[in-house]
Short mmCIF file of C-alpha atoms and ligand atoms in Angstrom, two decimals:
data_model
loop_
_atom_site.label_atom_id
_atom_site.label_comp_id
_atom_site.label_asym_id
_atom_site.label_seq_id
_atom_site.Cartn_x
_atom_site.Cartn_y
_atom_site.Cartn_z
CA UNK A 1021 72.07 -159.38 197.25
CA UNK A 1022 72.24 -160.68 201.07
CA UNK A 1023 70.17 -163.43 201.54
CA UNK A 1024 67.75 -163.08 203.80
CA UNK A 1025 66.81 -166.40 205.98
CA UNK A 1026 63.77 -168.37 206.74
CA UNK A 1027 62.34 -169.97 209.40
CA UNK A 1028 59.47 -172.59 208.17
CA UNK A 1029 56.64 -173.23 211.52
CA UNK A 1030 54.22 -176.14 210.02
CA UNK A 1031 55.83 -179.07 208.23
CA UNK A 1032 52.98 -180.86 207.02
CA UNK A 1033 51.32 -181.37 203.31
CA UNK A 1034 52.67 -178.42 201.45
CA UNK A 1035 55.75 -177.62 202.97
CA UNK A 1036 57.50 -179.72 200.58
CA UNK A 1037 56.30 -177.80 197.68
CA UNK A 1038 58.07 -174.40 199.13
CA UNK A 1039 61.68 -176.57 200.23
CA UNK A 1040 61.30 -177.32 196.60
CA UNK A 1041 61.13 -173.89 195.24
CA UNK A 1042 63.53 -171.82 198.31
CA UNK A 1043 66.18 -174.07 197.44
CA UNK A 1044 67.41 -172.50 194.34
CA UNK A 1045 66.66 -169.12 195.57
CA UNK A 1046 69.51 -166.30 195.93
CA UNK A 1047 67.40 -164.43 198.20
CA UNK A 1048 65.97 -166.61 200.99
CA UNK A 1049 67.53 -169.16 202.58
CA UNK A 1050 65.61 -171.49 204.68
CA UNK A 1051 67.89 -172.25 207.89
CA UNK A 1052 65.06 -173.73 210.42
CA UNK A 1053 62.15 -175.69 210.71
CA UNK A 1054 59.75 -175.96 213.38
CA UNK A 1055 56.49 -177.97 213.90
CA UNK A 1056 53.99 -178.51 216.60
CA UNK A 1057 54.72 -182.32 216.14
CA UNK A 1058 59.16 -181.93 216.56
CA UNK A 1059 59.10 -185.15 214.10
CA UNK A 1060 57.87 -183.71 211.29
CA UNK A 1061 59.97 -181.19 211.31
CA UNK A 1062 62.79 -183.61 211.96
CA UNK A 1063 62.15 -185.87 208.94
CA UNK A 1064 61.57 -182.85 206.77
CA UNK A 1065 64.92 -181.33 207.95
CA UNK A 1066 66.64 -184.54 206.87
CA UNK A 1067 64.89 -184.76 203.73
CA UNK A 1068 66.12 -180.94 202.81
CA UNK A 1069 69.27 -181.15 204.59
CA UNK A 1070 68.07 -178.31 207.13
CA UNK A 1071 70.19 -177.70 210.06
CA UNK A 1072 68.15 -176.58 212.78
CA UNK A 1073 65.01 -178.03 214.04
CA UNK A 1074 63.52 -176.20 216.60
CA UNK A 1075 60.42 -175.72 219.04
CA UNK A 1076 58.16 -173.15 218.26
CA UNK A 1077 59.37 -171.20 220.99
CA UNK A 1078 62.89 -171.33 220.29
CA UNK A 1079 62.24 -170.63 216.32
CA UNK A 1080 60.77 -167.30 217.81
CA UNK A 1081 63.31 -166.68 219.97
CA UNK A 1082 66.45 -166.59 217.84
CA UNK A 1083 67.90 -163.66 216.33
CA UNK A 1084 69.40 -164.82 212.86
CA UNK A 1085 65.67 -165.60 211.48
CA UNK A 1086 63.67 -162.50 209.41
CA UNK A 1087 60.89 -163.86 208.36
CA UNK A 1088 58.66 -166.90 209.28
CA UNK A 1089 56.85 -168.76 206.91
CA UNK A 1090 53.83 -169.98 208.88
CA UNK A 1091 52.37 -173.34 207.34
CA UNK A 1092 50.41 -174.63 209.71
CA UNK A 1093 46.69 -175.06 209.27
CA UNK A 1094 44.24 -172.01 209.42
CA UNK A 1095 43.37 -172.34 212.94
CA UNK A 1096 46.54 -171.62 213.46
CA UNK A 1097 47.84 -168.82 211.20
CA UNK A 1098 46.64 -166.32 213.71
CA UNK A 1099 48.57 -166.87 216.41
CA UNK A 1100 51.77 -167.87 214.76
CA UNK A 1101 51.60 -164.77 212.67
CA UNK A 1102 51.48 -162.42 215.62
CA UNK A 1103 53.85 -164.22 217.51
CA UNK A 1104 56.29 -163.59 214.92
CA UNK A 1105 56.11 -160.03 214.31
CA UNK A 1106 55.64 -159.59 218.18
CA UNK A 1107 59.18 -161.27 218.12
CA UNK A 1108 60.01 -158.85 215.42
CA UNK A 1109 60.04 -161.00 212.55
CA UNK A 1110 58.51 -160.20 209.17
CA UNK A 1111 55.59 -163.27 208.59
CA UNK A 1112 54.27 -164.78 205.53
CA UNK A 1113 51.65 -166.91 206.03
CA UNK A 1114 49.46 -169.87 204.32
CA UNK A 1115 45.92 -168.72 203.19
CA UNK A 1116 43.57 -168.03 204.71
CA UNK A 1117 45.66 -165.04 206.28
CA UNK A 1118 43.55 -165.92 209.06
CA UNK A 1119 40.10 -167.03 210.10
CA UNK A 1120 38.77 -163.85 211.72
CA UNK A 1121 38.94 -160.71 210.35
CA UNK A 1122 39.09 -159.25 213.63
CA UNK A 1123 42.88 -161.43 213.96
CA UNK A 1124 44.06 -160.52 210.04
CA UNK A 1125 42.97 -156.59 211.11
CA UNK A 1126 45.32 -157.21 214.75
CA UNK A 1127 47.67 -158.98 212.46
CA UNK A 1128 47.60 -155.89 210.16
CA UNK A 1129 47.69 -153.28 212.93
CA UNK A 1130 50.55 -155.08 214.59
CA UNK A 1131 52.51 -155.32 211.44
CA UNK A 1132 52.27 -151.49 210.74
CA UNK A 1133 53.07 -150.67 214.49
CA UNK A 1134 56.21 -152.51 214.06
CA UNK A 1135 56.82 -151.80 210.52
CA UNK A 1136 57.15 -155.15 209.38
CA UNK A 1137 55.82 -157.00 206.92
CA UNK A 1138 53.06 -159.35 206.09
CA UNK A 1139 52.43 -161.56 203.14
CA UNK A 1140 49.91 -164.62 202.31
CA UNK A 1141 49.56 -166.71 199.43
CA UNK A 1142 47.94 -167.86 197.09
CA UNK A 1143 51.24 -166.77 195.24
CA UNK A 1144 50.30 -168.14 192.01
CA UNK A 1145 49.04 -164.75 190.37
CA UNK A 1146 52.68 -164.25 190.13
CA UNK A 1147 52.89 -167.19 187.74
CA UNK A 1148 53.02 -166.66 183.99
CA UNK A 1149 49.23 -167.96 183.49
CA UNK A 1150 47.46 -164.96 185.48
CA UNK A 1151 50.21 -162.36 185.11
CA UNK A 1152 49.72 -163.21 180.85
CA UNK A 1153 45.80 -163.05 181.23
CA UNK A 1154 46.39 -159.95 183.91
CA UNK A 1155 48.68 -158.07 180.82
CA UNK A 1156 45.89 -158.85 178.01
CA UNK A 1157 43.03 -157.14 180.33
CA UNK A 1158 45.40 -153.92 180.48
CA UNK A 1159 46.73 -153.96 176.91
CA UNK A 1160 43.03 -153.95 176.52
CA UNK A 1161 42.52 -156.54 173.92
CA UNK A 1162 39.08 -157.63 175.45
CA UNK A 1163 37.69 -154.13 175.92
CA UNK A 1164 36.48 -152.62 178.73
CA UNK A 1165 35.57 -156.03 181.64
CA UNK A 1166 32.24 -156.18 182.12
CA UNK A 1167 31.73 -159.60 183.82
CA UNK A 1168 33.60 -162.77 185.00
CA UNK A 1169 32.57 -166.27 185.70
CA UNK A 1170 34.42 -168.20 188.08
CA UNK A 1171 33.99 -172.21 188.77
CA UNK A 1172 35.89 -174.43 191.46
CA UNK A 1173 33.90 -177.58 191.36
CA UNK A 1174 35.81 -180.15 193.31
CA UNK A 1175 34.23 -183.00 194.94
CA UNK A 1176 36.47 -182.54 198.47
CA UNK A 1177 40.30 -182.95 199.85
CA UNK A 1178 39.04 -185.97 201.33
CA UNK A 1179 40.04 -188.18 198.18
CA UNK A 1180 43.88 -187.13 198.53
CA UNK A 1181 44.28 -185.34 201.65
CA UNK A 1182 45.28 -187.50 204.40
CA UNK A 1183 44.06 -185.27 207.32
CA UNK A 1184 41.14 -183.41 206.04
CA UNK A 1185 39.77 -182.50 209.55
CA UNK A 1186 40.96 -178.86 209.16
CA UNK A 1187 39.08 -178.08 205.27
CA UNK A 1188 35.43 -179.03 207.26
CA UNK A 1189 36.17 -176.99 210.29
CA UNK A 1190 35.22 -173.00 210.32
CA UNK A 1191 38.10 -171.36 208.09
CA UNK A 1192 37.94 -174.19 205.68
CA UNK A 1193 35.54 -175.29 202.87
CA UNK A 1194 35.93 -174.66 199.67
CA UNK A 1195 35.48 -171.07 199.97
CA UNK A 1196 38.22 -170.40 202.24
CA UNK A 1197 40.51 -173.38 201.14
CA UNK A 1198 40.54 -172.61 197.52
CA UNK A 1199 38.29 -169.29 197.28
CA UNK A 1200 41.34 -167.25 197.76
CA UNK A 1201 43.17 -168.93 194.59
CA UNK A 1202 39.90 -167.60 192.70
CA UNK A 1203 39.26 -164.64 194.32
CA UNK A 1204 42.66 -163.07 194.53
CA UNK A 1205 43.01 -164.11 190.90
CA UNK A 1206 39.99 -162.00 190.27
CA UNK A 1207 41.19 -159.08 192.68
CA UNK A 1208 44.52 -158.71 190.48
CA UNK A 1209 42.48 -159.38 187.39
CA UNK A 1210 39.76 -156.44 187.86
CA UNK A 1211 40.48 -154.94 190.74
CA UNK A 1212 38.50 -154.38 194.30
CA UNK A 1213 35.19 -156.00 195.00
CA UNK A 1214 32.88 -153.60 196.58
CA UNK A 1215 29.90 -156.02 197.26
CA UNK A 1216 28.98 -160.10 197.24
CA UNK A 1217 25.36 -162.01 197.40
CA UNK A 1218 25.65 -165.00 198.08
CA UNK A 1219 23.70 -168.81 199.02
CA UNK A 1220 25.38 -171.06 200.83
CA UNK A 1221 24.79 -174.75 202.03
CA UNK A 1222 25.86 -178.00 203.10
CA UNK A 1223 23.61 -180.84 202.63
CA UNK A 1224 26.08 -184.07 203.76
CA UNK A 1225 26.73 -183.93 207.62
CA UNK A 1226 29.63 -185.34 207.51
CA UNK A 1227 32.68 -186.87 204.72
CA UNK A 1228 34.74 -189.62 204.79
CA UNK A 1229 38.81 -190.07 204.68
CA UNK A 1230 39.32 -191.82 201.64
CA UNK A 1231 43.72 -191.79 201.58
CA UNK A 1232 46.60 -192.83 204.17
CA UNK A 1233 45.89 -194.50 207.57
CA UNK A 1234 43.09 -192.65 208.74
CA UNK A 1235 41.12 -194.03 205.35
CA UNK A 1236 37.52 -194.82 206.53
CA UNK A 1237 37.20 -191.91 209.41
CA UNK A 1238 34.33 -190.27 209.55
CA UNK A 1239 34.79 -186.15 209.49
CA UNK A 1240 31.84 -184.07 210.77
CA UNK A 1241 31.44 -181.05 208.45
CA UNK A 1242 31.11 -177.72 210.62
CA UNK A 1243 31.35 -175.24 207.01
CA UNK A 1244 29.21 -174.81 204.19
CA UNK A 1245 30.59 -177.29 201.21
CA UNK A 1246 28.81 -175.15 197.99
CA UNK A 1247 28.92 -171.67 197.59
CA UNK A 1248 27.43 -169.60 194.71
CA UNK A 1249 27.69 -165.88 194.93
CA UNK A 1250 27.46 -162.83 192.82
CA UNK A 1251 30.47 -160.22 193.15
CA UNK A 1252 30.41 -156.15 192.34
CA UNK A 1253 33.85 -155.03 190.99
CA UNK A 1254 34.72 -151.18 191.48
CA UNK A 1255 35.12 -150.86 188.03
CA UNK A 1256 31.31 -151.94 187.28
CA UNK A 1257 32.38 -155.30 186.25
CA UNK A 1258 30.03 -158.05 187.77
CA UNK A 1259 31.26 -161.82 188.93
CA UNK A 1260 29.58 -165.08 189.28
CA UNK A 1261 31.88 -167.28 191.61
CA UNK A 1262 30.95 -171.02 192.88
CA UNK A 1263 33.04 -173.16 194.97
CA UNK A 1264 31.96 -176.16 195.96
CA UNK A 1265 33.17 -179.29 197.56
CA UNK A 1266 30.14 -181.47 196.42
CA UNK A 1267 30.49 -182.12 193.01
CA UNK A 1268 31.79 -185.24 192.39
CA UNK A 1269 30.77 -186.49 188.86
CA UNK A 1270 33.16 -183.27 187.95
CA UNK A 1271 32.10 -180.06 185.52
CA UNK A 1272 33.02 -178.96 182.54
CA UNK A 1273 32.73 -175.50 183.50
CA UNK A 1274 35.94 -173.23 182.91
CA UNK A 1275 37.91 -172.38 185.60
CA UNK A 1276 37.73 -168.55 185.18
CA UNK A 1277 36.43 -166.53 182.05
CA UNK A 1278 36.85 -162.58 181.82
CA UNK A 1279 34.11 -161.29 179.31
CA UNK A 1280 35.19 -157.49 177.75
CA UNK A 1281 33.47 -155.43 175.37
CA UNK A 1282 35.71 -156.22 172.51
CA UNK A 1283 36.09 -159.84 173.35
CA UNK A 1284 36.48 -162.80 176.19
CA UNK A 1285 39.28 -164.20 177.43
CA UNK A 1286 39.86 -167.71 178.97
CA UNK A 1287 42.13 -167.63 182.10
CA UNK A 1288 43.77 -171.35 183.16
CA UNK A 1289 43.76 -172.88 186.87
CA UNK A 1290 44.22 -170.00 189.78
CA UNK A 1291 45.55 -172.84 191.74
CA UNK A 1292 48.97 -173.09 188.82
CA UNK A 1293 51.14 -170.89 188.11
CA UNK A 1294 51.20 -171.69 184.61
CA UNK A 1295 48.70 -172.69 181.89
CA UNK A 1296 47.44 -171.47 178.83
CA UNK A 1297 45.81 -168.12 178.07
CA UNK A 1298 43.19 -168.14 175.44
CA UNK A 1299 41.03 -165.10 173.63
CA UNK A 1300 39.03 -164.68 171.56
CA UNK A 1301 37.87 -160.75 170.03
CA UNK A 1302 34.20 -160.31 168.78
CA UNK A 1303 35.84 -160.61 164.86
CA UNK A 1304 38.07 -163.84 165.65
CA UNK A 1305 36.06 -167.42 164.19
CA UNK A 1306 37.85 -168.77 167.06
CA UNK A 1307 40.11 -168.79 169.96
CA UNK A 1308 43.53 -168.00 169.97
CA UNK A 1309 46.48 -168.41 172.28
CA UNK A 1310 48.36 -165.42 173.95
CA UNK A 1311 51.90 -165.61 173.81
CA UNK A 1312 52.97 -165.96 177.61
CA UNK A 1313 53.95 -162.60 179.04
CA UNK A 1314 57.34 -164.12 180.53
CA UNK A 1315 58.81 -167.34 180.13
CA UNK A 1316 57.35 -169.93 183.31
CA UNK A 1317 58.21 -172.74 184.62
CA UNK A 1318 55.98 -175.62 184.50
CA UNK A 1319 56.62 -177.06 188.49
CA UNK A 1320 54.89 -175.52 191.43
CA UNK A 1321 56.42 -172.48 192.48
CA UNK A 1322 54.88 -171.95 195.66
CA UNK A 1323 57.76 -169.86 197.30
CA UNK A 1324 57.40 -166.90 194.67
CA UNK A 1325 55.59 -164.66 196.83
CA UNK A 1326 57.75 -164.95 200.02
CA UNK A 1327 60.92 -164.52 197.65
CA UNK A 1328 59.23 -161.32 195.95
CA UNK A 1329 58.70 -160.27 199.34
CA UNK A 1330 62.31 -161.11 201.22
CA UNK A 1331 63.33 -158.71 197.49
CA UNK A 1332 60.82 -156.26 198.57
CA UNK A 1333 62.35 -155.80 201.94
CA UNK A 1334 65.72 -155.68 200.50
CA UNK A 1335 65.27 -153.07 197.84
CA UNK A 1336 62.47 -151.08 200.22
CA UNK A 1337 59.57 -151.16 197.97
CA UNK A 1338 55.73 -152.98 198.59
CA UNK A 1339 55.33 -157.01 197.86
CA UNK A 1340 52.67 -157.90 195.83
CA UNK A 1341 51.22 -160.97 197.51
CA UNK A 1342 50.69 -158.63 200.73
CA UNK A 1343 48.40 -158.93 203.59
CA UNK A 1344 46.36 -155.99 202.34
CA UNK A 1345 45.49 -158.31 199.65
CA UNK A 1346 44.87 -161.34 201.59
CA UNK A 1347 42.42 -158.96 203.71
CA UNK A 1348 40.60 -157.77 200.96
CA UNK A 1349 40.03 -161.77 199.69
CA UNK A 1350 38.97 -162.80 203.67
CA UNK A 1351 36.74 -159.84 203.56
CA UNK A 1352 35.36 -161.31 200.39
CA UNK A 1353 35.20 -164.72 201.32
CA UNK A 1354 33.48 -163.98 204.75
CA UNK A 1355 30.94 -161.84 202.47
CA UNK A 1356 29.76 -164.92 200.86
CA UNK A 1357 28.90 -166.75 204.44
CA UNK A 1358 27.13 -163.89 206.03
CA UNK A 1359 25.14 -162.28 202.84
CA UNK A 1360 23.82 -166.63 202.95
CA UNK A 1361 23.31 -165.90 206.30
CA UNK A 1362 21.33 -162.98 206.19
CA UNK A 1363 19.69 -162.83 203.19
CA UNK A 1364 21.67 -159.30 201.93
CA UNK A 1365 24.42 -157.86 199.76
CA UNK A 1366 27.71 -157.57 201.89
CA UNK A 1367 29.68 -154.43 201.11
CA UNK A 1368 33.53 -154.75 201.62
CA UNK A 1369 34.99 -152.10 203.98
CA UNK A 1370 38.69 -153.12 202.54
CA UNK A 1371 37.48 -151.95 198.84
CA UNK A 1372 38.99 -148.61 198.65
CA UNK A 1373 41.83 -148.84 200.51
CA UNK A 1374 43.22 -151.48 198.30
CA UNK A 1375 46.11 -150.31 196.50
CA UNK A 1376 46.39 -153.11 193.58
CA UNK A 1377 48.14 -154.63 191.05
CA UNK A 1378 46.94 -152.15 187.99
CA UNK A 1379 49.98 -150.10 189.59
CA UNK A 1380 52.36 -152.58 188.84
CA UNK A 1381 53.81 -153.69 185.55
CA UNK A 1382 54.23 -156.70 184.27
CA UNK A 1383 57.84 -156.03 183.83
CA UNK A 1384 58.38 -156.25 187.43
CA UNK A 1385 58.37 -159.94 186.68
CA UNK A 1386 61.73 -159.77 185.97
CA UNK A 1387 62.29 -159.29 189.23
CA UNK A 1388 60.54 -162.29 190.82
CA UNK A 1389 62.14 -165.01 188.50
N1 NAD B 2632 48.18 -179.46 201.13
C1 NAD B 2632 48.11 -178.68 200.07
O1 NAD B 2632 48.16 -179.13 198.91
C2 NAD B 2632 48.01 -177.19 200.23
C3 NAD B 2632 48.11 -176.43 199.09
C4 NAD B 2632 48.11 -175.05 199.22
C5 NAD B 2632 47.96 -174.48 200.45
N2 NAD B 2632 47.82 -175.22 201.57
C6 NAD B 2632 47.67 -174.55 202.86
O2 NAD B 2632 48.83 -174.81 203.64
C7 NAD B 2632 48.48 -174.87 205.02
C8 NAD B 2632 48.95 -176.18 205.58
O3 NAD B 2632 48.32 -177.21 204.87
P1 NAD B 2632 48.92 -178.69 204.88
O4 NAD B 2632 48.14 -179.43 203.86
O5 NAD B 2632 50.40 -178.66 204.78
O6 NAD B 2632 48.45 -179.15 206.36
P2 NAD B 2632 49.06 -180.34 207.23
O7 NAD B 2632 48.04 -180.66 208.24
O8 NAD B 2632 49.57 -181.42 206.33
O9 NAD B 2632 50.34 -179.66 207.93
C9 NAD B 2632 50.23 -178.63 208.88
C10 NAD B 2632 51.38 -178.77 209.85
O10 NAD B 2632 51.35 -177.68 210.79
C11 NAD B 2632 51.59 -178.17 212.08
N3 NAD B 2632 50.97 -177.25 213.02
C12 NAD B 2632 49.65 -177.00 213.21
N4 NAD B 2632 49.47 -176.05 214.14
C13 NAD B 2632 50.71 -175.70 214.56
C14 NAD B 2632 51.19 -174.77 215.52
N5 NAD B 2632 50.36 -174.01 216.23
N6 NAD B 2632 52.52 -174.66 215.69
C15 NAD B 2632 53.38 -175.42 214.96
N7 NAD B 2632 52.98 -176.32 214.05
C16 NAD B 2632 51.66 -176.45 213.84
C17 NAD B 2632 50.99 -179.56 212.10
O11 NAD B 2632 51.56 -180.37 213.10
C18 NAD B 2632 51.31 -180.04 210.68
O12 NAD B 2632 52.55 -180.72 210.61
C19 NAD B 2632 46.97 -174.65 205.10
O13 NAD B 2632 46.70 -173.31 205.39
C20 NAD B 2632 46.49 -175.00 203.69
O14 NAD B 2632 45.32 -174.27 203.35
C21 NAD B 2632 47.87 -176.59 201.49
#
C-alpha cells in the first residue's frame, strides 16, 4: 500500500503524541512540519528526525503533501482547515472541528465541492475500550439502551497545561475541550442525539497557571467551566452528561455508564483508547469483565483516525472519525451553551443525516491496527 504523506501545522502539546504513533505506520508518513512559531516546529523536527520544516504558507503550497494534520489550537482549526483543502489537500483536524458551526458547515461544503476529505478526532472510539463496549451494546447483552450517564469532572488544564489561555477562551471549556471525547463516545455508542437541555455556569472569573514558566499568570475565563445537560438519543435512549472544570476535590462518579433493559454496562475513559469494559445483566451478583473485542495497545494512539482515514482514501471507502461526526458532536456541544442560554431544549439539525457507526463492524478493526 503507497504511503500516503503528512504534513503536521501546530507543533505544540500533543503533537508529540501523534509523531509517536505515525512513526510505525505503513500508511502515512509524516514528511513536514509547520508551526506559527518556526521553532517549534524546528525542535520537534529534530526530535522526530523530520526533514522539512516549513512556513505555513509554503506547507500549503507544496505538491508532495495529501493531507494536513492541523494541531493548532481551536481558534485556529478553521482557517487552517480550509486553507488546506482550498490548496487541495485532504485535512484532519484537532477537536473541536471548529468553533463555529457556520466554519465546520463552510469546512464541510468546501470539502464536498472538492471531494476531499475531512476528519477530526477524538480518535479514541477506535481504541479497544469503546469499540469492546460499542460490540456488547450490538451483540445486545444489555438489552435494548435506555439511558446513559456521562461524568468529566476535572478540576482544569491549568494544573498541567503550560498555556491554558486557549481552554478559557470561546471554543474551550470543558465542554468543547473534552465534551467531544464524551460525546462522540456516546454518538458511536447509541447513535444521533436529536435534542439537549442544558445549565451552564461559571462562577470563578478567572484561573491561575499552576505549571512551566508562566506558573502564577492570571487567565481570565471567557467560557462556562460546569456544564450539566440532559441529551435525547434517536433511539429513545436518554443521557445525563456533566463536564466541568471546577471540581477539584475529584468525583467518584464513573466516567460513562450505558443502562439496557437486560443489564448495564460500565464503559472506561473516552479520553483512552484502552481500558476495561465491565457488565453486569439483571441475573449476574456482580460485574464481570468483557473480553476485549481486539487486542489494544496500552500507549496513546492518537494517530488512529488520520491512519484509518489516509486507508480510507486509499481503498475508496468512508473514515470513521469523519467530519460529519465531528459536526454532529459541535452541534451537540453548542446545544448545551445556547439551551443555558435560553432556557429551551435545542434540537440538532445534523441528527438525521448522520450516517453512523451501527453500519460498521467491529471487524473493520482489523483494518485500523
Ligand atoms: N495537549 C493535550 O493533551 C491535548 C490532547 C488532546 C487534544 N488536544 C488538542 O490539540 C490541539 C492543540 O493542543 P496543544 O495542547 O498541542 O496546544 P499548544 O498550544 O501546546 O500547541 C498549539 C501549537 O499550534 C501553533 N499554532 C497556533 N495557531 C497556529 C496557526 N494559525 N498556524 C500555525 N501554527 C499555529 C502554536 O504556535 C502551537 O505551537 C487543541 O485543539 C487541543 O484541544 C490537546
Amino acid at each position: 500500500m503507497t504511503a500516503m504523506s503528512i504534513g503536521i501545522i501546530g507543533c505544540g502539546n500533543i503533537s508529540p503524541a501523534y509523531l509517536n504513533y505515525l512513526k510505525d505506520s505503513s500508511v502515512v508518513q509524516v514528511t513536514a512540519l509547520a508551526d506559527l512559531l518556526p521553532e517549534k516546529a524546528k525542535d520537534r523536527a529534530k526530535e522526530y528526525g523530520i526533514e522539512r520544516v516549513y512556513t505555513v504558507e509554503e506547507m500549503l503550497q507544496s505538491p508532495d503533501i495529501d493531507i494536513i494534520l492541523n494541531l493548532t489550537i481551536p481558534a485556529s482549526h478553521a482557517a487552517i482547515n480550509i486553507a488546506a483543502l482550498d490548496h487541495g489537500k485532504h485535512v484532519y483536524a484537532e477537536k473541536p472541528l471548529s468553533i463555529s458551526l457556520e466554519d465546520a458547515r463552510r469546512t464541510l461544503e468546501l470539502a464536498e465541492a472538492k471531494q476531499l476529505r475531512v476528519g477530526c478526532a477524538p480518535d479514541t472510539f477506535l481504541g479497544t475500550g469503546l469499540e469492546t463496549s460499542r460490540k456488547a451494546i450490538q451483540e445486545g447483552r444489555i438489552g435494548r439502551p435506555v439511558a446513559a450517564a456521562a461524568f468529566m469532572m476535572g478540576a482544569g488544564p491549568e494544573g498541567w497545561h503550560p498555556n491554558p489561555d486557549f481552554f478559557y477562551e470561546e471554543g474551550g471549556g470543558p465542554m468543547f475541550d473534552m465534551g467531544p471525547y464524551y460525546l462522540t463516545a456516546l454518538v458511536n455508542l447509541l447513535g444521533p442525539i436529536t435534542r439537549i437541555s442544558s445549565s451552564a455556569q461559571s462562577l470563578l472569573p478567572e484561573r491561575i497557571v499552576k505549571s512551566g514558566p508562566r506558573a502564577g499568570t492570571r487567565i481570565p475565563v471567557h467560557t462556562p467551566t460546569h456544564l450539566s445537560g440532559t441529551l435525547d438519543f434517536a433511539d429513545g435512549a436518554v443521557g445525563t452528561l456533566i463536564t466541568s472544570f471546577d471540581i477539584p476535590g475529584g468525583s467518584t462518579l464513573p466516567r460513562i455508564e450505558i443502562y439496557g433493559t437486560e443489564g448495564s454496562l460500565l464503559v472506561p475513559d473516552p479520553n483512552c483508547f484502552d481500558g476495561e469494559v465491565k457488565l453486569r445483566r439483571h441475573d449476574q451478583e456482580d460485574w464481570s469483565i468483557v473480553p476485549p473485542a481486539f487486542a489494544g495497545r496500552s500507549d496513546n494512539e492518537r494517530g488512529k483516525g488520520i491512519e484509518d482515514m489516509a486507508r480510507a482514501i486509499l481503498e475508496n471507502r468512508e473514515h470513521r472519525a469523519s467530519g460529519k461526526l465531528a459536526y454532529h458532536v459541535l452541534e451537540a456541544m453548542h446545544a448545551f451553551l445556547a439551551s443555558s442560554r435560553e432556557g429551551r431544549h435545542i434540537h440538532l439539525d445534523s441528527a438525521s443525516s448522520l450516517q453512523l457507526a451501527s453500519a460498521y463492524r467491529i471487524a473493520d478493526q482489523a483494518l485500523l491496527v
